[in-house]
Amino acid sequence: MNIRTYLTLSRSLLNLAHQFERMYFDAKCLVPRAVKSNYDTIVSQQLSALKSRLTRFAQQREQLLMVLKRNLSQDSDILALRAGQALATQLNRLLENRQSYLAYLKDLRSRLPRLNQDSEPGTLLKQINDLLLEVQAMDDRGIKDLAIDLGGMIFTEHSSELQQTMAHYVPGTLIKNRDFLLALLGYQYPADSEAKTKYEQAYRYLVWNYSLSLPEKVQIMAIRDVLPAAKSTGLSGYAIVLTFENTTEVFVLFKGTEFYTTEPKTSRFNPLAGWNQSFLEAYRDWRYNVQAILLGEDNSRYSQLGMAKQFVNLVQAQLPADTHYYGVGHSLGGHLVQTLQLMYKCFDAGYTLNAAPVQLLQIRQMTPELFSFKDWDHLLQATVTGGSRASEQEFLQAKLGYDRYHITNEGFAQDIIQVFYHMHFNVYVGKFNAPTRPDMAYPFAVDVSQYLTAEQQRFAAYTLGEFFKETQDSGADQSLMVQVVNFMRHWGKTHHLAPEKRQQFTAAYTHWAVVSGLLKPDIPNRNRLVVPDMVTKYFSSGKIAILRRLQPDMLELLLYFHIVDGAQYFLSDVQRPL
């Protein structure tokens, strides 16, 4: 089998991995309707179609893996010995361990607190969850890794002969390729990783896969390698330096607030399962989210923004003056891309997915000279009124629009991060494309002003701010978790909320959570979440009653639609070019 046939096979495997990912997404999109009713014929029909797709793709999976195994055994000289052995190990694991992995996933899910109805055979929700486990057991992450590793190894060991046949790279092509940018966000270099060579090979392959061009060199520069102090702030990311024959392009990628674990299998499709292992990282990210983005208080001790700017400066100092820089980020990382561009114009262009907004109070505190006093007042007032007037829209576009900053923001219209955009002093920089999915009947309400008064919103923000002031990042997960539990036990009894308002505020927050599908309505004899004894002994009966009404499937959905793995498929059918 010749080299190009192996590259074709790697692309077939990568496409199959995307098919499994898309199937998982389509099944997840059925959850809101299944939670609402167990007799939805549309859900039943689509579930049946998904099961047929799974059978078909499972057959393709086995065929492709067997073809690769057979050819690798025959072409012993196609890869170096060590690379070939590593690839064979991956391949055998995918062929042999699917059933044991499925059993492991079922056992894992059985240990999580669920609603009683989730365990009842025959319910639509149970059928959907069973299908999700079947798709996950196909281990599409393993297939994607196999495909990218195979392609990366081929390009590394046969670079000279392949380079001569590659397409000429047109500068600026990749930043306009949505599929490539989503692939970058979905295949992220892990923090503190020592496998830099492997990922440099992988990014070289991804460039070829989406442009048919091959960079002469790929280099990764990780933030925590060059700025060790960044870890204490929670900042994580890296620069991918692509050197072509005619240009150098750098993609500076800032990671978002996600749930990372040392074992991706347990967290990728079920972020809640990875909570314990990633608690400290999530705490540091949310500390910045609340203090900087929600409250506009940039504490220099914990400032991810300051560290991000230092990193960009260090990268730029090591590369030629004519290098092109592109900012890419998800969630909190998207906030950093937008904010750096607004304050310093660090990038030639940028792309974000489900990005947190820019906080104008934070910007004014750090760079008051950015706008005149009159323009600052106009900008802040426009966010208070939601930019609803045509004149305000024109003003925001003139000061923050795409023509000036060249940032494209995309994401699901009902993503949890959209709640921030409905609050005062939060805006986006550039342009925003937010697809909707009305057919999904997803109930999450992003405009909290429809349910909460301004005072209730301020109290919620203030309480979150108090949480990060009263808890300390000790570096020990257990110590921090104890602090979190203690804070939650006393939440609602704080000195800044009058007793007569507690019931009123609690009712308002609860109503919003019910409307958004996060809590079940308080109806007697309805199924309730099974709360572990270790939780019930720490909280009051009122808080336990609220916990029992949680809908885990909707909470998982809220996170899944936010992280890259779910969010990207809201954009897969978008025809609008970047």
Coordinates of C-alpha atoms in Angstrom, one line a residue:
M1 CA 0.0 0.0 0.0
N2 CA 1.5 3.4 -1.0
I3 CA 1.8 6.4 1.3
R4 CA -1.1 8.3 -0.1
T5 CA -3.4 5.3 0.4
Y6 CA -2.5 5.5 4.1
L7 CA -3.4 9.2 4.1
T8 CA -6.7 8.4 2.5
L9 CA -7.3 5.8 5.2
S10 CA -6.5 8.3 7.9
R11 CA -9.0 10.8 6.5
S12 CA -11.7 8.0 6.3
L13 CA -11.1 7.2 10.0
L14 CA -11.2 10.9 10.9
N15 CA -14.5 11.3 9.0
L16 CA -15.9 8.3 10.8
A17 CA -14.9 9.8 14.2
H18 CA -16.9 12.9 13.3
Q19 CA -19.9 10.8 12.3
F20 CA -19.9 9.2 15.8
E21 CA -19.5 12.6 17.4
R22 CA -22.4 14.0 15.3
M23 CA -24.6 11.0 16.2
Y24 CA -23.9 11.6 19.9
F25 CA -24.8 15.3 19.4
D26 CA -28.1 14.3 17.6
A27 CA -29.0 12.0 20.4
K28 CA -28.3 14.6 23.0
C29 CA -30.6 17.0 21.2
L30 CA -33.5 14.6 21.8
V31 CA -33.1 14.9 25.6
P32 CA -35.2 18.0 26.2
R33 CA -38.3 16.6 24.5
A34 CA -37.8 13.2 26.2
V35 CA -37.6 14.9 29.7
K36 CA -40.8 16.8 28.9
S37 CA -42.8 13.8 27.7
N38 CA -42.3 10.0 27.4
Y39 CA -44.7 9.8 24.5
D40 CA -43.1 12.0 21.9
T41 CA -43.4 10.3 18.5
I42 CA -40.8 12.6 16.8
V43 CA -38.2 11.5 19.4
S44 CA -39.1 7.9 19.0
Q45 CA -38.7 8.1 15.2
Q46 CA -35.4 9.9 15.4
L47 CA -34.1 7.5 18.0
S48 CA -34.9 4.6 15.7
A49 CA -33.1 6.3 12.9
L50 CA -30.1 6.9 15.1
K51 CA -29.9 3.2 16.1
S52 CA -29.9 2.3 12.4
R53 CA -27.0 4.7 11.8
L54 CA -25.1 3.3 14.7
T55 CA -25.3 -0.2 13.3
R56 CA -24.1 1.0 9.9
F57 CA -21.2 3.0 11.3
A58 CA -20.2 0.2 13.6
Q59 CA -19.7 -2.0 10.6
Q60 CA -17.6 0.7 8.8
R61 CA -15.6 1.0 12.0
E62 CA -14.7 -2.6 12.1
Q63 CA -13.9 -2.7 8.3
L64 CA -11.6 0.3 8.4
L65 CA -9.7 -0.9 11.5
M66 CA -9.2 -4.3 10.0
V67 CA -8.0 -2.9 6.7
L68 CA -5.5 -0.7 8.6
K69 CA -4.3 -3.6 10.7
R70 CA -3.8 -5.9 7.7
N71 CA -1.9 -3.4 5.7
L72 CA 0.4 -2.3 8.6
S73 CA 1.3 -6.0 9.1
Q74 CA 2.2 -6.3 5.4
D75 CA 4.0 -2.9 5.1
S76 CA 6.5 -3.1 7.9
D77 CA 8.7 -0.4 6.5
I78 CA 6.0 2.3 6.2
L79 CA 6.7 3.5 9.7
A80 CA 9.7 3.4 12.1
L81 CA 9.6 0.4 14.5
R82 CA 8.6 2.4 17.6
A83 CA 5.9 4.4 15.8
G84 CA 4.5 1.3 14.2
Q85 CA 4.3 -0.5 17.6
A86 CA 2.6 2.5 19.2
L87 CA 0.0 2.6 16.4
A88 CA -0.6 -1.2 16.6
T89 CA -1.3 -0.9 20.3
Q90 CA -3.9 1.8 19.7
L91 CA -5.4 -0.3 16.9
N92 CA -5.7 -3.5 19.0
R93 CA -7.3 -1.6 21.9
L94 CA -10.0 -0.3 19.6
L95 CA -10.6 -3.7 18.1
E96 CA -10.7 -5.7 21.3
N97 CA -11.9 -3.5 24.2
R98 CA -15.3 -2.1 23.0
Q99 CA -17.5 -4.4 25.1
S100 CA -15.4 -4.0 28.3
Y101 CA -15.4 -0.3 27.8
L102 CA -19.2 -0.3 27.4
A103 CA -19.5 -2.2 30.7
Y104 CA -17.2 0.3 32.4
L105 CA -19.3 3.2 31.1
K106 CA -22.5 1.6 32.3
D107 CA -21.0 1.0 35.8
L108 CA -19.8 4.6 35.9
R109 CA -23.2 6.0 35.0
S110 CA -24.9 3.8 37.6
R111 CA -22.8 5.4 40.3
L112 CA -24.0 8.9 39.5
P113 CA -27.1 10.4 41.2
R114 CA -30.0 10.0 38.8
L115 CA -33.7 10.4 38.8
N116 CA -35.7 7.3 39.6
Q117 CA -37.3 7.3 36.1
D118 CA -33.9 7.2 34.4
S119 CA -33.6 3.6 35.6
E120 CA -37.0 2.5 34.4
P121 CA -36.8 0.3 31.3
G122 CA -38.7 1.5 28.2
T123 CA -38.7 5.3 28.9
L124 CA -37.4 7.5 26.1
L125 CA -34.8 9.0 28.4
K126 CA -33.5 5.6 29.3
Q127 CA -33.3 4.6 25.6
I128 CA -31.5 7.8 24.7
N129 CA -29.0 7.3 27.6
D130 CA -28.4 3.7 26.5
L131 CA -27.7 4.8 22.9
L132 CA -25.3 7.5 24.1
L133 CA -23.3 4.8 26.0
E134 CA -23.3 2.6 22.9
V135 CA -21.9 5.5 20.8
Q136 CA -19.4 6.4 23.4
A137 CA -18.2 2.8 23.6
M138 CA -17.2 3.1 19.9
D139 CA -14.5 5.3 21.4
D140 CA -14.6 7.9 18.7
R141 CA -11.9 9.8 20.5
G142 CA -9.7 6.8 20.1
I143 CA -10.5 6.6 16.4
K144 CA -9.8 10.3 16.0
D145 CA -6.5 10.0 17.8
L146 CA -5.6 7.0 15.7
A147 CA -6.4 8.8 12.5
I148 CA -4.4 11.9 13.4
D149 CA -1.5 9.9 14.8
L150 CA -1.3 7.9 11.6
G151 CA -1.3 11.0 9.4
G152 CA 1.2 12.8 11.6
M153 CA 3.6 9.8 11.5
I154 CA 3.3 9.5 7.8
F155 CA 4.1 13.2 7.2
T156 CA 7.0 13.0 9.7
E157 CA 8.7 10.0 8.1
H158 CA 7.9 10.8 4.5
S159 CA 8.0 14.5 4.6
S160 CA 10.5 15.2 1.8
E161 CA 8.7 13.1 -0.9
L162 CA 5.2 14.4 0.1
Q163 CA 6.2 18.1 0.4
Q164 CA 6.9 18.3 -3.4
T165 CA 3.3 17.3 -4.2
M166 CA 1.5 19.6 -1.8
A167 CA -0.6 22.6 -2.8
H168 CA 0.9 26.1 -2.5
Y169 CA -0.4 27.7 0.7
V170 CA -2.3 30.9 0.3
P171 CA -1.7 33.1 3.4
G172 CA -4.8 33.7 5.5
T173 CA -6.6 30.6 4.3
L174 CA -6.7 28.7 7.6
I175 CA -8.2 31.6 9.7
K176 CA -11.2 31.6 7.3
N177 CA -11.7 27.8 7.5
R178 CA -14.3 27.1 10.2
D179 CA -13.7 23.3 10.1
F180 CA -10.0 23.8 10.7
L181 CA -10.6 26.2 13.6
L182 CA -13.1 23.9 15.2
A183 CA -10.6 21.0 14.8
L184 CA -7.9 23.1 16.6
L185 CA -10.3 23.8 19.5
G186 CA -11.3 20.1 19.6
Y187 CA -7.8 18.7 19.5
Q188 CA -6.1 20.7 22.2
Y189 CA -2.5 20.4 23.4
P190 CA -2.9 19.4 27.1
A191 CA -1.5 21.7 29.8
D192 CA 1.9 20.6 31.2
S193 CA 2.2 18.0 28.4
E194 CA 5.5 16.5 27.6
A195 CA 4.3 15.0 24.3
K196 CA 5.1 18.1 22.3
T197 CA 6.5 16.2 19.3
K198 CA 3.3 14.2 18.9
Y199 CA 1.1 17.3 18.9
E200 CA 3.4 19.1 16.5
Q201 CA 2.9 16.2 14.2
A202 CA -0.8 16.2 14.7
Y203 CA -1.2 19.9 13.9
R204 CA 0.8 19.4 10.8
Y205 CA -1.6 16.7 9.7
L206 CA -4.6 18.9 10.5
V207 CA -3.3 21.7 8.4
W208 CA -2.9 19.3 5.5
N209 CA -6.3 17.8 6.1
Y210 CA -8.1 21.1 5.8
S211 CA -5.9 23.0 3.3
L212 CA -4.0 20.3 1.4
S213 CA -0.9 22.4 2.2
L214 CA 2.0 21.2 4.4
P215 CA 3.9 23.5 6.6
E216 CA 7.7 23.1 6.6
K217 CA 7.8 23.3 10.4
V218 CA 5.3 23.3 13.3
Q219 CA 6.3 24.5 16.7
I220 CA 4.3 24.6 20.0
M221 CA 4.9 27.2 22.6
A222 CA 2.9 26.5 25.8
I223 CA 1.9 29.3 28.2
R224 CA 2.8 27.3 31.3
D225 CA 6.2 26.3 29.9
V226 CA 7.3 29.9 29.3
L227 CA 5.3 31.5 32.2
P228 CA 5.1 29.0 35.1
A229 CA 3.2 31.6 37.2
A230 CA 0.3 31.3 34.8
K231 CA -0.8 28.0 36.4
S232 CA -1.8 29.8 39.7
T233 CA -4.2 32.0 37.7
G234 CA -5.8 29.1 35.9
L235 CA -4.6 30.4 32.5
S236 CA -3.9 27.7 30.0
G237 CA -3.1 27.8 26.3
Y238 CA -0.4 27.7 23.7
A239 CA 0.8 29.1 20.4
I240 CA 1.0 27.0 17.3
V241 CA 3.7 28.4 14.9
L242 CA 3.2 27.3 11.3
T243 CA 6.1 28.0 9.0
F244 CA 5.3 27.7 5.3
E245 CA 7.6 28.4 2.4
N246 CA 6.1 31.9 1.8
T247 CA 4.8 33.0 5.3
T248 CA 4.6 32.3 9.0
E249 CA 1.3 32.1 10.8
V250 CA 0.8 31.8 14.5
F251 CA -2.5 30.6 16.1
V252 CA -2.6 31.7 19.7
L253 CA -5.1 29.4 21.4
F254 CA -6.5 30.1 24.9
K255 CA -8.4 27.3 26.6
G256 CA -11.8 27.9 28.1
T257 CA -13.5 26.9 31.4
E258 CA -13.9 23.2 30.8
F259 CA -13.8 20.0 32.8
Y260 CA -10.4 18.4 32.1
T261 CA -9.4 15.2 33.7
T262 CA -6.4 12.8 33.4
E263 CA -8.7 10.3 31.6
P264 CA -10.6 12.0 28.8
K265 CA -12.9 9.0 28.4
T266 CA -14.7 9.7 31.7
S267 CA -15.1 13.5 31.1
R268 CA -15.5 14.2 27.5
F269 CA -19.1 13.2 27.0
N270 CA -20.1 13.4 30.7
P271 CA -18.4 16.5 32.1
L272 CA -20.0 16.0 35.5
A273 CA -18.1 12.7 36.0
G274 CA -14.8 14.6 35.8
W275 CA -15.6 17.2 38.4
N276 CA -13.4 15.9 41.3
Q277 CA -10.2 15.7 39.2
S278 CA -10.6 19.1 37.6
F279 CA -12.0 21.0 40.6
L280 CA -9.0 23.2 41.2
E281 CA -8.6 24.2 37.6
A282 CA -12.3 25.0 37.3
Y283 CA -12.2 27.0 40.5
R284 CA -9.4 29.2 39.2
D285 CA -11.1 29.8 35.9
W286 CA -14.4 30.7 37.6
R287 CA -12.7 33.0 40.0
Y288 CA -11.6 35.0 37.0
N289 CA -15.0 34.6 35.3
V290 CA -16.8 36.1 38.3
Q291 CA -14.3 38.7 39.4
A292 CA -13.4 40.1 36.0
I293 CA -16.2 39.3 33.6
L294 CA -19.2 39.4 35.9
L295 CA -18.1 42.1 38.4
G296 CA -15.5 44.0 36.3
E297 CA -12.9 43.7 39.1
D298 CA -9.5 42.8 37.7
N299 CA -7.4 41.5 40.6
S300 CA -3.9 41.6 39.3
R301 CA -2.9 38.7 41.5
Y302 CA -5.3 36.4 39.7
S303 CA -5.4 38.1 36.3
Q304 CA -5.4 35.7 33.4
L305 CA -5.6 38.7 31.1
G306 CA -2.3 40.1 32.2
M307 CA -0.6 36.7 31.8
A308 CA -2.2 36.3 28.4
K309 CA -0.7 39.6 27.3
Q310 CA 2.7 38.7 28.6
F311 CA 2.6 35.4 26.7
V312 CA 1.7 37.1 23.4
N313 CA 4.6 39.5 23.9
L314 CA 7.0 36.7 24.5
V315 CA 5.9 34.9 21.3
Q316 CA 6.1 38.0 19.2
A317 CA 9.6 38.7 20.4
Q318 CA 10.9 35.4 19.1
L319 CA 9.4 35.6 15.5
P320 CA 10.0 37.7 12.4
A321 CA 8.2 41.0 12.2
D322 CA 6.1 40.0 9.2
T323 CA 4.5 37.0 11.1
H324 CA 0.7 36.9 11.1
Y325 CA -1.0 36.3 14.4
Y326 CA -4.5 34.8 15.0
G327 CA -6.3 34.5 18.3
V328 CA -8.5 31.5 18.9
G329 CA -10.4 30.7 22.0
H330 CA -13.4 28.9 23.6
S331 CA -15.5 30.2 26.5
L332 CA -13.1 32.1 28.8
G333 CA -10.4 31.8 26.1
G334 CA -12.7 33.6 23.7
H335 CA -13.1 36.4 26.2
L336 CA -9.3 36.7 26.3
V337 CA -9.0 36.9 22.5
Q338 CA -11.7 39.6 22.3
T339 CA -10.3 41.6 25.2
L340 CA -6.7 41.5 24.1
Q341 CA -7.8 42.6 20.6
L342 CA -9.8 45.5 21.9
M343 CA -7.1 46.7 24.3
Y344 CA -3.9 46.0 22.2
K345 CA -4.9 44.8 18.7
C346 CA -2.6 41.7 19.2
F347 CA -4.0 39.8 16.3
D348 CA -4.5 40.1 12.6
A349 CA -7.8 38.3 13.1
G350 CA -9.5 36.0 15.5
Y351 CA -12.1 33.3 16.0
T352 CA -14.0 32.3 19.2
L353 CA -16.6 29.6 20.1
N354 CA -19.1 30.1 22.9
A355 CA -17.0 33.0 24.1
A356 CA -17.5 34.8 27.4
P357 CA -18.0 38.6 26.7
V358 CA -15.8 41.6 27.2
Q359 CA -16.4 43.4 30.4
L360 CA -16.3 47.2 29.8
L361 CA -15.7 48.1 33.4
Q362 CA -12.6 45.9 33.5
I363 CA -11.3 47.5 30.3
R364 CA -12.0 51.0 31.5
Q365 CA -10.1 50.2 34.8
M366 CA -7.1 49.0 32.9
T367 CA -7.0 51.2 29.8
P368 CA -9.1 54.3 30.4
E369 CA -7.4 56.0 27.5
L370 CA -8.9 53.6 25.0
F371 CA -12.0 55.8 24.5
S372 CA -13.0 59.4 25.4
F373 CA -15.1 60.1 28.5
K374 CA -18.1 60.7 26.2
D375 CA -17.6 57.4 24.3
W376 CA -17.1 55.5 27.6
D377 CA -20.4 56.8 28.9
H378 CA -22.2 56.0 25.6
L379 CA -20.8 52.4 25.5
L380 CA -21.7 51.7 29.1
Q381 CA -25.2 53.1 28.7
A382 CA -25.8 51.1 25.5
T383 CA -25.1 47.9 27.4
V384 CA -27.6 48.9 30.2
T385 CA -30.4 49.2 27.6
G386 CA -29.3 46.1 25.8
G387 CA -28.3 48.0 22.6
S388 CA -31.9 47.8 21.5
R389 CA -32.0 51.1 19.7
A390 CA -30.8 51.4 16.1
S391 CA -28.5 54.3 17.0
E392 CA -26.9 52.3 19.8
Q393 CA -26.4 49.4 17.4
E394 CA -24.6 51.7 15.0
F395 CA -22.5 53.2 17.7
L396 CA -21.5 49.7 19.1
Q397 CA -20.6 48.6 15.6
A398 CA -18.5 51.7 14.9
K399 CA -16.5 51.3 18.2
L400 CA -16.4 47.5 18.6
G401 CA -17.3 46.0 15.2
Y402 CA -15.7 43.5 12.9
D403 CA -14.3 46.1 10.4
R404 CA -12.1 47.5 13.2
Y405 CA -11.1 44.3 15.1
H406 CA -11.7 41.3 12.7
I407 CA -12.9 38.9 15.4
T408 CA -15.6 36.3 14.5
N409 CA -17.5 35.0 17.5
E410 CA -19.8 32.0 17.0
G411 CA -21.8 29.8 19.4
F412 CA -25.2 28.3 20.4
A413 CA -27.8 31.0 21.0
Q414 CA -28.9 29.3 24.2
D415 CA -25.5 28.5 25.6
I416 CA -25.1 29.2 29.3
I417 CA -22.5 31.9 28.5
Q418 CA -25.2 33.9 26.8
V419 CA -26.5 34.8 30.2
F420 CA -23.5 37.1 30.7
Y421 CA -24.3 39.0 27.5
H422 CA -27.7 40.0 28.9
M423 CA -26.0 41.7 31.9
H424 CA -24.8 45.3 32.1
F425 CA -21.4 46.3 30.7
N426 CA -20.9 43.1 28.8
V427 CA -20.4 43.2 25.0
Y428 CA -18.7 41.2 22.2
V429 CA -16.0 42.6 19.9
G430 CA -16.3 42.0 16.2
K431 CA -19.3 40.0 14.9
F432 CA -21.5 37.3 16.5
N433 CA -23.1 34.3 14.7
A434 CA -25.4 32.4 17.1
P435 CA -27.5 29.6 15.5
T436 CA -30.7 28.5 17.1
R437 CA -32.4 25.1 17.3
P438 CA -36.2 25.7 17.9
D439 CA -37.0 22.1 16.9
M440 CA -35.1 20.8 19.9
A441 CA -37.5 22.5 22.4
Y442 CA -34.5 23.3 24.6
P443 CA -35.9 25.5 27.5
F444 CA -32.8 27.2 28.9
A445 CA -33.6 30.9 29.4
V446 CA -30.6 33.1 28.7
D447 CA -32.3 36.4 29.3
V448 CA -32.5 36.3 33.1
S449 CA -34.0 39.9 33.2
Q450 CA -37.3 38.3 32.2
Y451 CA -37.3 36.4 35.5
L452 CA -35.1 38.3 38.0
T453 CA -35.2 41.9 39.0
A454 CA -32.1 44.0 38.8
E455 CA -31.7 43.7 42.6
Q456 CA -31.9 39.9 42.4
Q457 CA -29.3 39.8 39.7
R458 CA -27.0 42.0 41.7
F459 CA -27.4 39.8 44.8
A460 CA -26.5 36.7 42.8
A461 CA -23.4 38.4 41.3
Y462 CA -22.4 39.7 44.8
T463 CA -22.9 36.3 46.4
L464 CA -20.6 34.7 43.8
G465 CA -18.1 37.5 44.4
E466 CA -18.3 36.8 48.1
F467 CA -17.7 33.1 47.5
F468 CA -14.3 33.8 45.9
K469 CA -13.4 36.3 48.6
E470 CA -14.2 33.8 51.4
T471 CA -12.6 30.7 49.9
Q472 CA -8.9 30.3 49.3
D473 CA -7.0 28.4 46.6
S474 CA -4.8 26.3 48.9
G475 CA -3.6 24.0 46.1
A476 CA -5.3 21.0 47.8
D477 CA -8.6 19.9 46.3
Q478 CA -10.0 18.5 49.5
S479 CA -9.4 21.7 51.5
L480 CA -11.1 23.8 48.8
M481 CA -14.1 21.4 48.5
V482 CA -14.7 21.7 52.3
Q483 CA -14.7 25.5 51.9
V484 CA -17.2 25.2 49.1
V485 CA -19.6 23.0 51.1
N486 CA -19.4 25.3 54.1
F487 CA -20.2 28.3 52.0
M488 CA -23.2 26.6 50.4
R489 CA -24.5 25.6 53.8
H490 CA -24.7 29.3 54.8
W491 CA -25.8 30.6 51.4
G492 CA -29.0 32.7 51.7
K493 CA -28.3 33.6 55.3
T494 CA -25.7 36.3 54.5
H495 CA -25.8 39.6 56.3
H496 CA -26.5 41.6 53.1
L497 CA -29.9 40.0 52.4
A498 CA -32.8 41.0 54.6
P499 CA -34.7 38.0 56.1
E500 CA -38.0 39.2 54.5
K501 CA -36.4 39.0 51.0
R502 CA -34.9 35.5 51.3
Q503 CA -38.1 33.7 50.4
Q504 CA -38.9 36.1 47.6
F505 CA -35.4 35.8 46.1
T506 CA -35.3 32.0 46.5
A507 CA -38.7 31.8 44.7
A508 CA -37.4 33.9 41.8
Y509 CA -34.2 31.9 41.3
T510 CA -36.2 28.7 41.6
H511 CA -38.7 29.8 39.0
W512 CA -35.9 30.7 36.5
A513 CA -34.3 27.2 37.1
V514 CA -37.6 25.4 36.6
V515 CA -38.4 27.4 33.4
S516 CA -34.8 26.5 32.1
G517 CA -35.4 22.8 32.8
L518 CA -32.7 22.6 35.5
L519 CA -35.2 21.9 38.3
K520 CA -38.4 19.8 38.2
P521 CA -41.6 21.6 39.2
D522 CA -42.4 21.1 42.8
I523 CA -45.2 18.6 42.3
P524 CA -45.9 16.0 45.1
N525 CA -45.1 12.4 44.3
R526 CA -43.0 13.3 41.3
N527 CA -39.6 11.5 40.7
R528 CA -36.8 13.0 42.7
L529 CA -33.1 12.9 42.5
V530 CA -31.5 10.3 44.8
V531 CA -29.2 12.5 47.0
P532 CA -26.4 10.6 48.7
D533 CA -26.3 10.5 52.5
M534 CA -22.9 12.2 52.5
V535 CA -24.7 15.2 51.0
T536 CA -27.8 15.2 53.1
K537 CA -26.0 15.4 56.4
Y538 CA -24.4 18.7 55.5
F539 CA -27.4 20.7 54.3
S540 CA -30.7 21.9 55.6
S541 CA -34.0 20.3 54.6
G542 CA -34.9 23.2 52.4
K543 CA -31.7 23.0 50.4
I544 CA -32.0 19.2 50.2
A545 CA -35.5 19.6 48.8
I546 CA -34.1 21.8 46.0
L547 CA -31.3 19.3 45.3
R548 CA -33.8 16.5 45.0
R549 CA -35.5 18.4 42.2
L550 CA -32.4 18.7 40.0
Q551 CA -32.5 17.2 36.5
P552 CA -29.1 15.7 35.9
D553 CA -29.7 15.0 32.2
M554 CA -30.5 18.7 31.6
L555 CA -27.5 19.8 33.7
E556 CA -25.2 17.5 31.6
L557 CA -26.8 19.0 28.5
L558 CA -26.1 22.5 29.7
L559 CA -22.4 21.7 30.0
Y560 CA -22.2 19.5 26.8
F561 CA -23.7 22.3 24.6
H562 CA -21.1 24.7 26.1
I563 CA -17.9 22.7 25.6
V564 CA -16.3 22.3 22.2
D565 CA -17.5 18.7 21.6
G566 CA -21.1 19.8 21.7
A567 CA -21.0 23.4 20.6
Q568 CA -19.2 22.7 17.3
Y569 CA -22.1 20.8 15.8
F570 CA -24.5 23.7 16.1
L571 CA -22.2 25.2 13.4
S572 CA -21.7 22.2 11.2
D573 CA -24.8 23.0 9.1
V574 CA -24.0 26.8 8.9
Q575 CA -23.3 27.8 5.3
R576 CA -22.3 31.4 6.1
P577 CA -18.6 31.9 5.4
L578 CA -16.3 33.4 8.1

